[in-house]
Short mmCIF file of C-alpha atoms in Angstrom, two decimals:
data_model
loop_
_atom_site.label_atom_id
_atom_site.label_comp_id
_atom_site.label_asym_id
_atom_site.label_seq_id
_atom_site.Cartn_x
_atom_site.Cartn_y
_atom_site.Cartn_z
CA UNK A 43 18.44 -9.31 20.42
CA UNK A 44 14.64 -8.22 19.48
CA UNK A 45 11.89 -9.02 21.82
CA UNK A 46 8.88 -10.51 20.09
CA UNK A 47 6.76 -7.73 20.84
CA UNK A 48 9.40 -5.15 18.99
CA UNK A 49 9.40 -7.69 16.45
CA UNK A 50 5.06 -7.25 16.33
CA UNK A 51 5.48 -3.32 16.98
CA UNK A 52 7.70 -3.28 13.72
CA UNK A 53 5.05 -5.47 11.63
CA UNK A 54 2.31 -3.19 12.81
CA UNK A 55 4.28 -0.44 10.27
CA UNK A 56 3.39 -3.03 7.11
CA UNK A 57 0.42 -3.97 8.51
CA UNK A 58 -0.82 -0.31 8.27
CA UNK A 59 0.85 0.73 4.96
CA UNK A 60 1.26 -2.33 3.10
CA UNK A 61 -1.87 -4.12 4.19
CA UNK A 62 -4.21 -1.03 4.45
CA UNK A 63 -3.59 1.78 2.89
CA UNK A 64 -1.40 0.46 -0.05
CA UNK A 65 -3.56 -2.25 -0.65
CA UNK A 66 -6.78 -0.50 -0.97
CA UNK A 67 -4.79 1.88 -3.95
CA UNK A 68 -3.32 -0.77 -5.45
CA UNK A 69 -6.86 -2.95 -5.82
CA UNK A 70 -8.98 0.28 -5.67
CA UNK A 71 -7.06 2.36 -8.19
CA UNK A 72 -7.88 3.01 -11.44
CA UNK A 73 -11.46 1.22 -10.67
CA UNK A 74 -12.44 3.65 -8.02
CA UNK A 75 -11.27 6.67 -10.03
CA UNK A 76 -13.00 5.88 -13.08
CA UNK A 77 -16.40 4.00 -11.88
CA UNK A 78 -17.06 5.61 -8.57
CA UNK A 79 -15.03 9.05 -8.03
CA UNK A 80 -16.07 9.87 -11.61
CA UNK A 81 -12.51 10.39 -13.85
CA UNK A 82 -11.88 9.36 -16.82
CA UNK A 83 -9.55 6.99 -17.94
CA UNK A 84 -7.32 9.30 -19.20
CA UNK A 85 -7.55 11.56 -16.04
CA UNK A 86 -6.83 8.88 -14.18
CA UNK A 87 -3.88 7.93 -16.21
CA UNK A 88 -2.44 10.97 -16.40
CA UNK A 89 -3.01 11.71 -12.57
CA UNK A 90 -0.92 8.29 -12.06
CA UNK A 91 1.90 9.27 -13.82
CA UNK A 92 2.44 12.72 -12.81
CA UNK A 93 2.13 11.94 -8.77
CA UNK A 94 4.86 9.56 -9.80
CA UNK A 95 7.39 11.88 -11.42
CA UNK A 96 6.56 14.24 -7.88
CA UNK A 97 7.75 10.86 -6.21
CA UNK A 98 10.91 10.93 -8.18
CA UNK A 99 12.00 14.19 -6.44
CA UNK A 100 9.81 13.60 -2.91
CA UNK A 101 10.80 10.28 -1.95
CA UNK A 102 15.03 10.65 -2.28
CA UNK A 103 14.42 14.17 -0.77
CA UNK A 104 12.73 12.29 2.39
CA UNK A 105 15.60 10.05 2.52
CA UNK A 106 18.35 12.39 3.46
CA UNK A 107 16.06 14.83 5.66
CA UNK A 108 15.39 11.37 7.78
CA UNK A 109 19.02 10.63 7.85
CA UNK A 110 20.18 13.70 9.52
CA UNK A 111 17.04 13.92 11.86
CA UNK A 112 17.86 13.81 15.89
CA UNK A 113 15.37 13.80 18.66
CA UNK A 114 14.88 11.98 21.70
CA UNK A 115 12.56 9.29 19.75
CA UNK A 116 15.77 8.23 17.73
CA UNK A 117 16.43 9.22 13.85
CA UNK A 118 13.67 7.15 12.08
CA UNK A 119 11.25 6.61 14.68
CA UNK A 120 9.65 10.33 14.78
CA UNK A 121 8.65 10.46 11.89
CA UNK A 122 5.91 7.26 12.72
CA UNK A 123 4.81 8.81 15.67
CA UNK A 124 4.44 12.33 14.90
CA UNK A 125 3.14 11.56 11.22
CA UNK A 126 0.55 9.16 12.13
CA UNK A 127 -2.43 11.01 12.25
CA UNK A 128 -2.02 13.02 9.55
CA UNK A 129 -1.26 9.87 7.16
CA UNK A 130 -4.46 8.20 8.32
CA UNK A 131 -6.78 11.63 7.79
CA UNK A 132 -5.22 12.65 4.20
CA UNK A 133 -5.67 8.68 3.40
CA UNK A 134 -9.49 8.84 4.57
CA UNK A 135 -10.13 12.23 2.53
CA UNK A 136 -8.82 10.39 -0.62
CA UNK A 137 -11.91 8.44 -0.66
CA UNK A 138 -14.17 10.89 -0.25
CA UNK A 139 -16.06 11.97 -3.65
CA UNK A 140 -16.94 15.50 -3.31
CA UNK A 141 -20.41 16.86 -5.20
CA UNK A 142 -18.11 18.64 -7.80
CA UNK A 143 -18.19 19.73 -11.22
CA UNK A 144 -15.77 17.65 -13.88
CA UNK A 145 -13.26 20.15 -13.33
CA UNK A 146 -13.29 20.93 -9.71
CA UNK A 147 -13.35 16.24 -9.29
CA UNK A 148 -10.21 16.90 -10.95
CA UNK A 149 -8.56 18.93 -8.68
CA UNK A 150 -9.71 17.24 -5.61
CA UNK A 151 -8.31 14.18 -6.89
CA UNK A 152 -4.83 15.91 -8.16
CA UNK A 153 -4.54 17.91 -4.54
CA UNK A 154 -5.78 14.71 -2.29
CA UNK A 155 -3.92 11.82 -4.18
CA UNK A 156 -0.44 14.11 -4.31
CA UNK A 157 -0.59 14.76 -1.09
CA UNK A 158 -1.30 10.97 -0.06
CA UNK A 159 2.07 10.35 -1.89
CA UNK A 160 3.55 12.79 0.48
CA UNK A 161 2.33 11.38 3.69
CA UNK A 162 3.02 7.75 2.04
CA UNK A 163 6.66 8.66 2.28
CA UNK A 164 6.71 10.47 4.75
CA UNK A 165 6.23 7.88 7.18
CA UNK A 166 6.79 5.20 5.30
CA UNK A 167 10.88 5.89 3.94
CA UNK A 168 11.76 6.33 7.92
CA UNK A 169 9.82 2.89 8.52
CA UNK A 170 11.79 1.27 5.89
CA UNK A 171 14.89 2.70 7.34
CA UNK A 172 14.15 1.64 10.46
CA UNK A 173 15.42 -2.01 9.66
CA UNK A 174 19.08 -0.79 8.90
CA UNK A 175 19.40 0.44 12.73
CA UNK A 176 17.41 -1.61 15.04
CA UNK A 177 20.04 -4.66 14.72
CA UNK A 178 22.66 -5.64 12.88
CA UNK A 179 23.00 -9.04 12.73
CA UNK A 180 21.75 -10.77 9.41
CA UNK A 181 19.56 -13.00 10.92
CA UNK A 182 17.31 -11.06 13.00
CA UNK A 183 17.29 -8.36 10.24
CA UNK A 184 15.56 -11.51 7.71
CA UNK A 185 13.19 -12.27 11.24
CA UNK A 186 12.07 -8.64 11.14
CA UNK A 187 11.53 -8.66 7.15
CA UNK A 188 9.00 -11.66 7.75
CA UNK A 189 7.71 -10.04 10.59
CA UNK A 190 7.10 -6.92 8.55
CA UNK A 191 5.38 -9.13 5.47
CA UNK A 192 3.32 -11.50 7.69
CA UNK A 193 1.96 -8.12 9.22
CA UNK A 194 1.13 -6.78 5.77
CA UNK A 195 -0.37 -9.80 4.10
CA UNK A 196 -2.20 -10.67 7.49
CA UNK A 197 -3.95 -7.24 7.81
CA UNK A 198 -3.95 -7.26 3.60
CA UNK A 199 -6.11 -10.33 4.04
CA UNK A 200 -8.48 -8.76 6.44
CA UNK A 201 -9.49 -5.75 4.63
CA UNK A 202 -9.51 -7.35 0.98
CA UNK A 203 -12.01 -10.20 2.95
CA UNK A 204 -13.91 -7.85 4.84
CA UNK A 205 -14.38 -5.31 2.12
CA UNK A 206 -17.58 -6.70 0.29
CA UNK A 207 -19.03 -7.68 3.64
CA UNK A 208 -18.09 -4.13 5.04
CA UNK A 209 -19.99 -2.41 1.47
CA UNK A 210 -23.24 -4.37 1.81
CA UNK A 211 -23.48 -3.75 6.15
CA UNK A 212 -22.97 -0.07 4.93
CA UNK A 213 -25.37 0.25 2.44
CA UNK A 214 -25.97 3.19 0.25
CA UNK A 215 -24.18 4.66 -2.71
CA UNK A 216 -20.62 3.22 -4.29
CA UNK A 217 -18.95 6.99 -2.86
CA UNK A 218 -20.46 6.38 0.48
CA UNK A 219 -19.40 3.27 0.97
CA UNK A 220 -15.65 3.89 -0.18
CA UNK A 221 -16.22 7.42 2.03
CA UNK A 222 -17.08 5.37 5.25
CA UNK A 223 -15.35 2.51 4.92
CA UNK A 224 -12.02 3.97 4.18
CA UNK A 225 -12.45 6.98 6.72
CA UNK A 226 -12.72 3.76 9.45
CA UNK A 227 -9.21 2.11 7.70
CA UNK A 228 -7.72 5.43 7.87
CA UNK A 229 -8.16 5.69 11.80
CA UNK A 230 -6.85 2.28 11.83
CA UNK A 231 -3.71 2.65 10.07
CA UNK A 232 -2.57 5.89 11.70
CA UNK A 233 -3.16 3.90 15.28
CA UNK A 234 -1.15 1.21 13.90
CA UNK A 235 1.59 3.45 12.54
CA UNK A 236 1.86 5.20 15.98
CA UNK A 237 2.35 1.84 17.91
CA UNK A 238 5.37 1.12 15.77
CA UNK A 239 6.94 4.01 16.53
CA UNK A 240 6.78 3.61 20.20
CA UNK A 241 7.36 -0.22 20.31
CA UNK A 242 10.29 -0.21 18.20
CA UNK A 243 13.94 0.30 19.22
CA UNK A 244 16.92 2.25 17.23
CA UNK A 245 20.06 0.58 18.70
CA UNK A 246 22.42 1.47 16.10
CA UNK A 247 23.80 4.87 15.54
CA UNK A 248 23.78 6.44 12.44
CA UNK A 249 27.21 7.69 10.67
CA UNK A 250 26.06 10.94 9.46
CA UNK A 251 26.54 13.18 6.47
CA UNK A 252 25.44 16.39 8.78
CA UNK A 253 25.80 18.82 5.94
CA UNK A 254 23.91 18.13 3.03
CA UNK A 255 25.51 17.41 -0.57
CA UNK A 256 24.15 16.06 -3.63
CA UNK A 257 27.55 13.62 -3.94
CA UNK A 258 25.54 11.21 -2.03
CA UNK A 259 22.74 11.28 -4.90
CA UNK A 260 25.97 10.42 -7.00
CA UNK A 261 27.17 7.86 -5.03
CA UNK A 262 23.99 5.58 -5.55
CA UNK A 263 24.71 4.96 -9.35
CA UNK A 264 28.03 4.09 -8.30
CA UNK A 265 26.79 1.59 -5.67
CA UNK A 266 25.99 -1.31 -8.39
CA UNK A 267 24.03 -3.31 -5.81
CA UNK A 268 22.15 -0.57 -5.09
CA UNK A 269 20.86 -0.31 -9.23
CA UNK A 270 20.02 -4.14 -8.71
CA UNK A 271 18.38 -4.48 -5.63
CA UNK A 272 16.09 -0.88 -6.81
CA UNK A 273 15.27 -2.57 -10.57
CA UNK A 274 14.19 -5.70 -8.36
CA UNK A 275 12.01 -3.79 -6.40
CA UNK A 276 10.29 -2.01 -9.29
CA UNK A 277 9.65 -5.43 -11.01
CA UNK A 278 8.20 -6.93 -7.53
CA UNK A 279 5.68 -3.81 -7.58
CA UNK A 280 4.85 -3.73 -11.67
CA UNK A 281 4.39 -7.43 -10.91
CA UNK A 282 2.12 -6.70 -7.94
CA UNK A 283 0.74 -3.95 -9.56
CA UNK A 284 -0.94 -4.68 -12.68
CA UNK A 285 -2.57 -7.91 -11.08
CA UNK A 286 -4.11 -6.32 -8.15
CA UNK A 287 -5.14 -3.20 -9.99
CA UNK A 288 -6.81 -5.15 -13.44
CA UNK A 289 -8.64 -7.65 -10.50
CA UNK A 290 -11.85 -5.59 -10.24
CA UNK A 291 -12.23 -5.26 -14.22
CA UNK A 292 -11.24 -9.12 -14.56
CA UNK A 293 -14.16 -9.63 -12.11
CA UNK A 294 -16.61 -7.64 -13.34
CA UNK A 295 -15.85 -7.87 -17.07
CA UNK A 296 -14.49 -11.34 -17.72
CA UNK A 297 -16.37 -13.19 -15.65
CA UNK A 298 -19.51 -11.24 -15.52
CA UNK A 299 -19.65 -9.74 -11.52
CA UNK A 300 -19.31 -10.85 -8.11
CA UNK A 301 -19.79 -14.70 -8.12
CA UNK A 302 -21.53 -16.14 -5.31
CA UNK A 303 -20.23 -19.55 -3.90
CA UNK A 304 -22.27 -20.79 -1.38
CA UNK A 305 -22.06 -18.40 1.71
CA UNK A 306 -19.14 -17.11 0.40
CA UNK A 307 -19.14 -13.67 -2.08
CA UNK A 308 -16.17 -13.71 -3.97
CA UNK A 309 -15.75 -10.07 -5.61
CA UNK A 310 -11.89 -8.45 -7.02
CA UNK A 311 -11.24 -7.80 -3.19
CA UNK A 312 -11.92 -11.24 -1.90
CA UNK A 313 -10.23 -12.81 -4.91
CA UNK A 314 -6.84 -11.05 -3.97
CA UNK A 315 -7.40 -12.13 0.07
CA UNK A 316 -6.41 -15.56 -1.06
CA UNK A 317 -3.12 -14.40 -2.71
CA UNK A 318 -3.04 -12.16 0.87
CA UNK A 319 -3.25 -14.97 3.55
CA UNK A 320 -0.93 -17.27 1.07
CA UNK A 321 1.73 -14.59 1.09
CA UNK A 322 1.30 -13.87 4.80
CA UNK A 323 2.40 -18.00 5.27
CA UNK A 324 5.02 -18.11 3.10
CA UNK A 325 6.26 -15.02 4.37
CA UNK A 326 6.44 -16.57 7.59
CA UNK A 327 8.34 -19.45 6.20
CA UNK A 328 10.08 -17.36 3.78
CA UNK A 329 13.97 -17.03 6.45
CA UNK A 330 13.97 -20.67 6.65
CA UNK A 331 13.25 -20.78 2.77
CA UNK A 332 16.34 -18.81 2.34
CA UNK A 333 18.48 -20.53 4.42
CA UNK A 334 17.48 -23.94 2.92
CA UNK A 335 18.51 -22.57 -0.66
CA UNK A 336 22.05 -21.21 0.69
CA UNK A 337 21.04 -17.38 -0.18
CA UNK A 338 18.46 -14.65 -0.77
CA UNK A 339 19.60 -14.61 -4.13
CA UNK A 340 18.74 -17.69 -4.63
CA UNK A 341 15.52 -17.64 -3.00
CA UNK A 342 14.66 -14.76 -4.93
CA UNK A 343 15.39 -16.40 -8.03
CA UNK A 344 13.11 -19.48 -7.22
CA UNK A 345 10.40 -17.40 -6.31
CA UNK A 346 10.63 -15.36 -9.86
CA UNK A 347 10.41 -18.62 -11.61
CA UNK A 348 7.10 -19.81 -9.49
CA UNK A 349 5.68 -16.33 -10.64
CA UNK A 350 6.84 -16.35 -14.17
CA UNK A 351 5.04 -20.02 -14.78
CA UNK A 352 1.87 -19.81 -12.95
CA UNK A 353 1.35 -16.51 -14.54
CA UNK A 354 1.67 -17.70 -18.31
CA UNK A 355 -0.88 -21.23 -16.97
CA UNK A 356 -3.22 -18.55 -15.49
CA UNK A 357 -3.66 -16.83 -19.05
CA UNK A 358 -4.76 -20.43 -20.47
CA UNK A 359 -7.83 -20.74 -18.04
CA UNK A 360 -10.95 -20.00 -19.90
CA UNK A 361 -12.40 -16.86 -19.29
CA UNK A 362 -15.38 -18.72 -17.32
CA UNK A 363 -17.23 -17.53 -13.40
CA UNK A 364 -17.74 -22.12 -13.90
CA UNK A 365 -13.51 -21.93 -13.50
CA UNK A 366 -13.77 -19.88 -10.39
CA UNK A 367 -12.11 -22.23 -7.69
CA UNK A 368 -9.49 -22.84 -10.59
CA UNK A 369 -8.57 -19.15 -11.10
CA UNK A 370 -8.83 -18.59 -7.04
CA UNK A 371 -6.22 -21.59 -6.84
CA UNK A 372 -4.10 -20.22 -9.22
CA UNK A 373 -4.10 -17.07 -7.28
CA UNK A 374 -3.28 -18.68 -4.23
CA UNK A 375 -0.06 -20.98 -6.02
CA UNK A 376 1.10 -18.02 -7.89
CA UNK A 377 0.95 -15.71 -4.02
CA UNK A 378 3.54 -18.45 -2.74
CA UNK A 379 6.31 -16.78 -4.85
CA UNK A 380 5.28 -13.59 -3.75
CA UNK A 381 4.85 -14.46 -0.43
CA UNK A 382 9.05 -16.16 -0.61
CA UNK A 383 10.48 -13.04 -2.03
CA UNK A 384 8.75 -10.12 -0.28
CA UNK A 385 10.79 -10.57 3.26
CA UNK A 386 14.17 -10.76 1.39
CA UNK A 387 14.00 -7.33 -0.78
CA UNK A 388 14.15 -5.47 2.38
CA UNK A 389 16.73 -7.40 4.04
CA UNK A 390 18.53 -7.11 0.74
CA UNK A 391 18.23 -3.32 0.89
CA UNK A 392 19.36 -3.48 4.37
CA UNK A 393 22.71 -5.12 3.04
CA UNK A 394 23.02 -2.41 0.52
CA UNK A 395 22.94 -0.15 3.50
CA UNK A 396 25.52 -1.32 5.32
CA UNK A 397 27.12 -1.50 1.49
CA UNK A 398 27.13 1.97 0.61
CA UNK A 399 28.64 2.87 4.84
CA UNK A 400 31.53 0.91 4.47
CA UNK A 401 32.27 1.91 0.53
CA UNK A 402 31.24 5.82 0.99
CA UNK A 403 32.51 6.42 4.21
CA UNK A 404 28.65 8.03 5.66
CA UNK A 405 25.12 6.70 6.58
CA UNK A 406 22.67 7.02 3.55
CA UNK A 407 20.31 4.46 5.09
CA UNK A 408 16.73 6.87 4.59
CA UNK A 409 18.47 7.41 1.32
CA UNK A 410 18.71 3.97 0.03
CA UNK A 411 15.05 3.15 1.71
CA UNK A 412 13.84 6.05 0.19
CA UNK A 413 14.13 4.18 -3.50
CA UNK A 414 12.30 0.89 -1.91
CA UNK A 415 9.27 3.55 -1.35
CA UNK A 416 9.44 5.31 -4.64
CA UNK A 417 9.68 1.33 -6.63
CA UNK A 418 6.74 0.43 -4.84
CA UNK A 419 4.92 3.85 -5.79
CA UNK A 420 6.47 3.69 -9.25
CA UNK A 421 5.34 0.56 -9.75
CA UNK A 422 2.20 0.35 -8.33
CA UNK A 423 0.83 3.56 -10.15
CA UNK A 424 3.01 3.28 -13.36
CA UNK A 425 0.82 -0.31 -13.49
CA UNK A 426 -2.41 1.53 -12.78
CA UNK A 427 -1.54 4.07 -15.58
CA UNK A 428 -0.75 1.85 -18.19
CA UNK A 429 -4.11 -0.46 -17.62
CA UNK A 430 -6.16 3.23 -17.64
CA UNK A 431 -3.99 3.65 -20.87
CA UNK A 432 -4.28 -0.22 -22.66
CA UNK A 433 -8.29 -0.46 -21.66
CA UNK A 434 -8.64 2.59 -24.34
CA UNK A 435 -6.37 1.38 -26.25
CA UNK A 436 -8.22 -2.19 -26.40
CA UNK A 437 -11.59 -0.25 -27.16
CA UNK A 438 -13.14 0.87 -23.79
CA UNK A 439 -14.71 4.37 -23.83
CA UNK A 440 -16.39 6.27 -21.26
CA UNK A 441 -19.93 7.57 -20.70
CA UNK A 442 -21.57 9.61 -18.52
CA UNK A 443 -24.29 7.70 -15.43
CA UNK A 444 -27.14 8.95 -14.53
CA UNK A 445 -25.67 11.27 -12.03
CA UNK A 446 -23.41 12.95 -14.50
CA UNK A 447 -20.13 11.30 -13.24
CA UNK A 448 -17.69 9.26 -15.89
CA UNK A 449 -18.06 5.74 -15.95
CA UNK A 450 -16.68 3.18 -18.16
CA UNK A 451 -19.46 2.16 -20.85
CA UNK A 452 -20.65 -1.36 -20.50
CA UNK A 453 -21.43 -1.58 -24.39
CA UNK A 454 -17.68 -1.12 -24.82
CA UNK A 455 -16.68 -4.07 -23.02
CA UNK A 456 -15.87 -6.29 -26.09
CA UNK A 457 -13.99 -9.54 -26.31
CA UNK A 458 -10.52 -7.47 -27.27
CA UNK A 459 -11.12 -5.49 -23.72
CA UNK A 460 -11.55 -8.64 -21.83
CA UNK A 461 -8.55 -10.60 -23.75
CA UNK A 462 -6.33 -7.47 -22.37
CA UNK A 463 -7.39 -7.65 -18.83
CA UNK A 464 -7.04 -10.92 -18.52
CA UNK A 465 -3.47 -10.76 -20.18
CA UNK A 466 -2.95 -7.64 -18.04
CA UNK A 467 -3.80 -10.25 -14.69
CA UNK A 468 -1.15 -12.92 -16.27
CA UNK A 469 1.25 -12.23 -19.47
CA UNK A 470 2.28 -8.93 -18.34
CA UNK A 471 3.43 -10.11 -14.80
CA UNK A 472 4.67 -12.96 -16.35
CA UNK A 473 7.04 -10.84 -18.22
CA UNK A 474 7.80 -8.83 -15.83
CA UNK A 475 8.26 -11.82 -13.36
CA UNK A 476 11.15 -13.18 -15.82
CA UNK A 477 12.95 -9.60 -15.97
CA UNK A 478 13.06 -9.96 -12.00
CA UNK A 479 14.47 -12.99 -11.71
CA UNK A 480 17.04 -12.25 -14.18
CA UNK A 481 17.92 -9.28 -12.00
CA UNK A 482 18.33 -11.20 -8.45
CA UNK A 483 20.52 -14.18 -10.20
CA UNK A 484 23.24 -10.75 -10.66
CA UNK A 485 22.64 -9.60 -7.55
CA UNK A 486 26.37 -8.60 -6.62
CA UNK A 487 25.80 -8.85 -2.98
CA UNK A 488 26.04 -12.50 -1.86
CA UNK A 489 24.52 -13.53 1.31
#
C-alpha cells in the first residue's frame, strides 16, 4: 500500500510534464512560432507534423529499451532521475529565439523542437510505465491516476495564471520574455522530475522479453484493447489540443486582446487556468466518479458526452470580450469532463498492461505506455498543425514586423478567420469529443 508522499512524488512527474512543459507547447504552439520566434505558418505546420512522424518511430523504440532496463534505481525509475536535467535545459533552449536569418530560425527550431520530443519521451514513457509496477491492485492504481492529474492540472493552473503576470514583471521584448520565463519553468520541471524518481517505489517485477524482437510490435494490433484504449487517447489529446492551441488567436482575434476585468487580466493563458484548476477538482473526485457509475467505461463515456455538448453551446456564444465571464464559464463546465476522464486513460492503459502479460506471455509495459506518449504528442501537434494549416486556409497570410521576423498580418484577420478559430475552440472538439466517447462505450476491457 502507497504512502501519501509516494503518491505526491508520483504526481510531481505530471506536474512537471503535463502541467509545465506540455502545457506551455500545447497553449504556446503555433502562436509562439509564428508571432514571436518568427516562422511561418507553414513552417510551423510542417515542423509539427514531421517531429510527429520521428515520434512514430522514437516513442515505441523508448518503450522496449525501458522495459529491459536494470539498475539499482529499478526499471522505470532511472530514466526520471538521470534524464531530468537534460529535459528541463533542452525545454528552456526551445524558447529561446536566436538573432538568425529565415533560414538558420528554421533550423534552430527543427534541431531544438526534435530534440524536445526526444527528451519528452524519454522521461516521460518510463513515467507512464511507472504506474503498471508500483502496485497492483486496481484501486490504488485509479488513486495514483488522480494523483498524477491533480498534480498536472494544479501546477497547469499555476503557470497558465502566472504567465501574464510573470511577462509584464519581466518586461522587455515578446522573445525575452518567453526566453526568461521558460528558462525559470525549465529548472522547475527537471527538479520536479528528479523528485519523482527518488520518491517513487517499483514493487513489482517486470516479466521480461530480454532479447529484443519485433513480434512484440505485432502483438499490439492483436491486443484489441490496446487499439481502443490508444484511439481514446489520441481523441483526449486532438480534443485538448486544438482548444488550448487556437486560445491565444481566439483571444487576440475574436475578441480583440487581453480583456481586463477588474484586477484581474484575463489573456489565452489565464483563460485556460480556469479549465486547469476545474480539471485538477474533478480529477480529484474523478475514482469516486468511477466507482459511482459502476466502471471507467462508463465514466469515460459520461465525460465524452459533457465535452461533446458544451462544446457545440460554446460555438453559439457571440463572438463578444462583453460575453467574457460567459465564455470563461463555459470553459470551466466543459474542463469538468476533462477533468473525469483524464485519471481513468492511464489506469485503463495500466489494465491493458497487465492485458497484453497474461495474453503474450512477457512484460511490454514501456511498450504499451510508450503509445499513451506518442497520442498525446500526436495529438497535441497534429492539432497545432492543422490550425497553422486551416488559418491559411481561412485567409490569414503572413508579413514581415519591423524587425524582419514573420508575423501573422493583422489586415488578414477577417470575419472567415475568426469564424474558424472560434469553430476550431468548439465544433472541432466537439467532433472529436463524440468519436471518443464512441470509442470508450467498446472498450473490451470491463472494469
Amino acid at each position: 500500500m502507497a504512502n501519501l508522499s509516494e503518491k505526491i512524488g508520483y504526481a510531481l512527474g505530471d506536474a512537471a510534464a503535463g502541467g509545465i512543459t506540455w502545457k506551455i507547447m500545447s497553449i504556446a504552439f503555433p502562436f509562439f512560432f509564428t508571432n514571436v520566434f518568427g516562422l511561418s505558418l507553414s513552417d510551423t505546420a510542417a515542423l509539427m507534423l514531421i517531429a510527429r512522424m520521428f515520434d512514430v518511430v522514437t516513442d515505441p523504440l523508448m518503450g522496449t529499451l525501458a522495459d529491459r532496463t536494470q539498475s539499482r534505481f529499478g526499471t522505470y525509475r532511472p530514466w526520471l532521475i538521470f534524464g531530468a536535467i537534460p529535459y528541463g535545459l533542452v525545454f528552456a533552449l526551445l524558447f529561446f529565439t536566436p538573432d538568425f536569418d529565415v533560414t538558420g530560425k528554421r533550423i534552430y527550431a527543427y534541431t531544438l523542437y526534435l530534440l524536445m520530443m526526444v527528451m519528452y519521451t524519454m522521461v516521460n514513457v518510463p513515467y507512464g510505465s511507472l504506474l503498471g509496477v508500483m502496485t497492483d491492485d486496481d484501486n490504488d492504481r485509479n488513486q495514483f491516476s488522480s494523483y498524477r492529474m491533480v498534480g498536472a492540472y494544479a501546477m497547469g493552473f499555476i503557470t497558465l495564471l502566472s504567465f501574464p503576470y510573470l511577462q509584464k514583471m519581466i518586461g522587455g521584448s515578446d522573445q525575452e520574455q518567453y526566453a526568461i520565463l521558460c528558462g525559470g519553468f525549465g529548472l522547475l520541471a527537471a527538479l520536479m522530475t528528479l523528485a519523482c524518481g527518488l520518491m517513487t517505489k517499483e514493487r513489482l517485477k517486470p516479466q521480461r522479453a530480454e532479447k529484443f524482437s519485433f513480434k512484440q510490435f505485432g502483438d499490439l494490433f492483436k491486443n484489441i484493447p490496446w487499439v481502443y484504449v490508444t484511439l481514446i487517447g489520441v481523441c483526449t489529446n486532438f480534443f485538448n489540443g486544438f482548444r488550448y492551441a487556437v486560445a491565444a488567436y481566439l483571444i487576440d482575434y475574436c475578441l480583440g486582446g487581453n480583456i481586463t476585468a477588474g484586477s484581474l487580466i484575463i489573456n489565452y493563458t489565464v483563460l485556460m487556468a480556469f479549465g486547469e484548476v476545474t480539471c485538477m477538482i474533478f480529477g480529484g473526485v474523478s475514482p469516486k466518479f468511477t466507482e459511482m457509475v459502476g466502471s471507467k467505461r462508463m465514466a469515460f463515456v459520461i465525460s465524452s458526452v459533457i465535452c461533446l455538448v458544451l462544446s457545440v453551446v460554446f460555438f453559439l456564444i457571440p463572438q463578444d470580450p462583453a460575453y467574457i465571464w460567459v465564455i470563461v464559464g463555459l470553459v470551466v463546465l466543459t474542463s469538468v469532463g476533462v477533468g473525469l476522464y483524464s485519471p481513468l486513460l492511464w489506469s485503463m492503459y495500466a489494465d491493458v498492461a497487465d492485458y497484453a502479460t497474461e495474453r503474450f506471455g512477457a512484460s511490454s509495459t514501456g511498450l504499451i505506455f510508450s503509445s499513451g506518449t506518442m497520442a498525446q504528442k500526436f495529438g497535441g501537434a497534429i492539432s497545432g498543425s492543422l490550425i497553422a494549416l486551416l488559418l491559411g486556409v481561412a485567409g490569414a497570410t503572413m508579413i514581415k514586423d519591423d524587425m524582419g521576423n514573420e508575423t501573422i498580418d493583422p489586415a488578414s484577420i477577417t470575419e472567415s478567420v475568426k469564424t474558424m478559430v472560434w469553430a476550431l475552440f468548439s465544433l472541432f472538439p466537439a467532433g472529436i469529443a463524440f468519436v471518443m466517447g464512441i470509442l470508450a462505450y467498446k472498450f473490451p476491457l470491463k472494469k
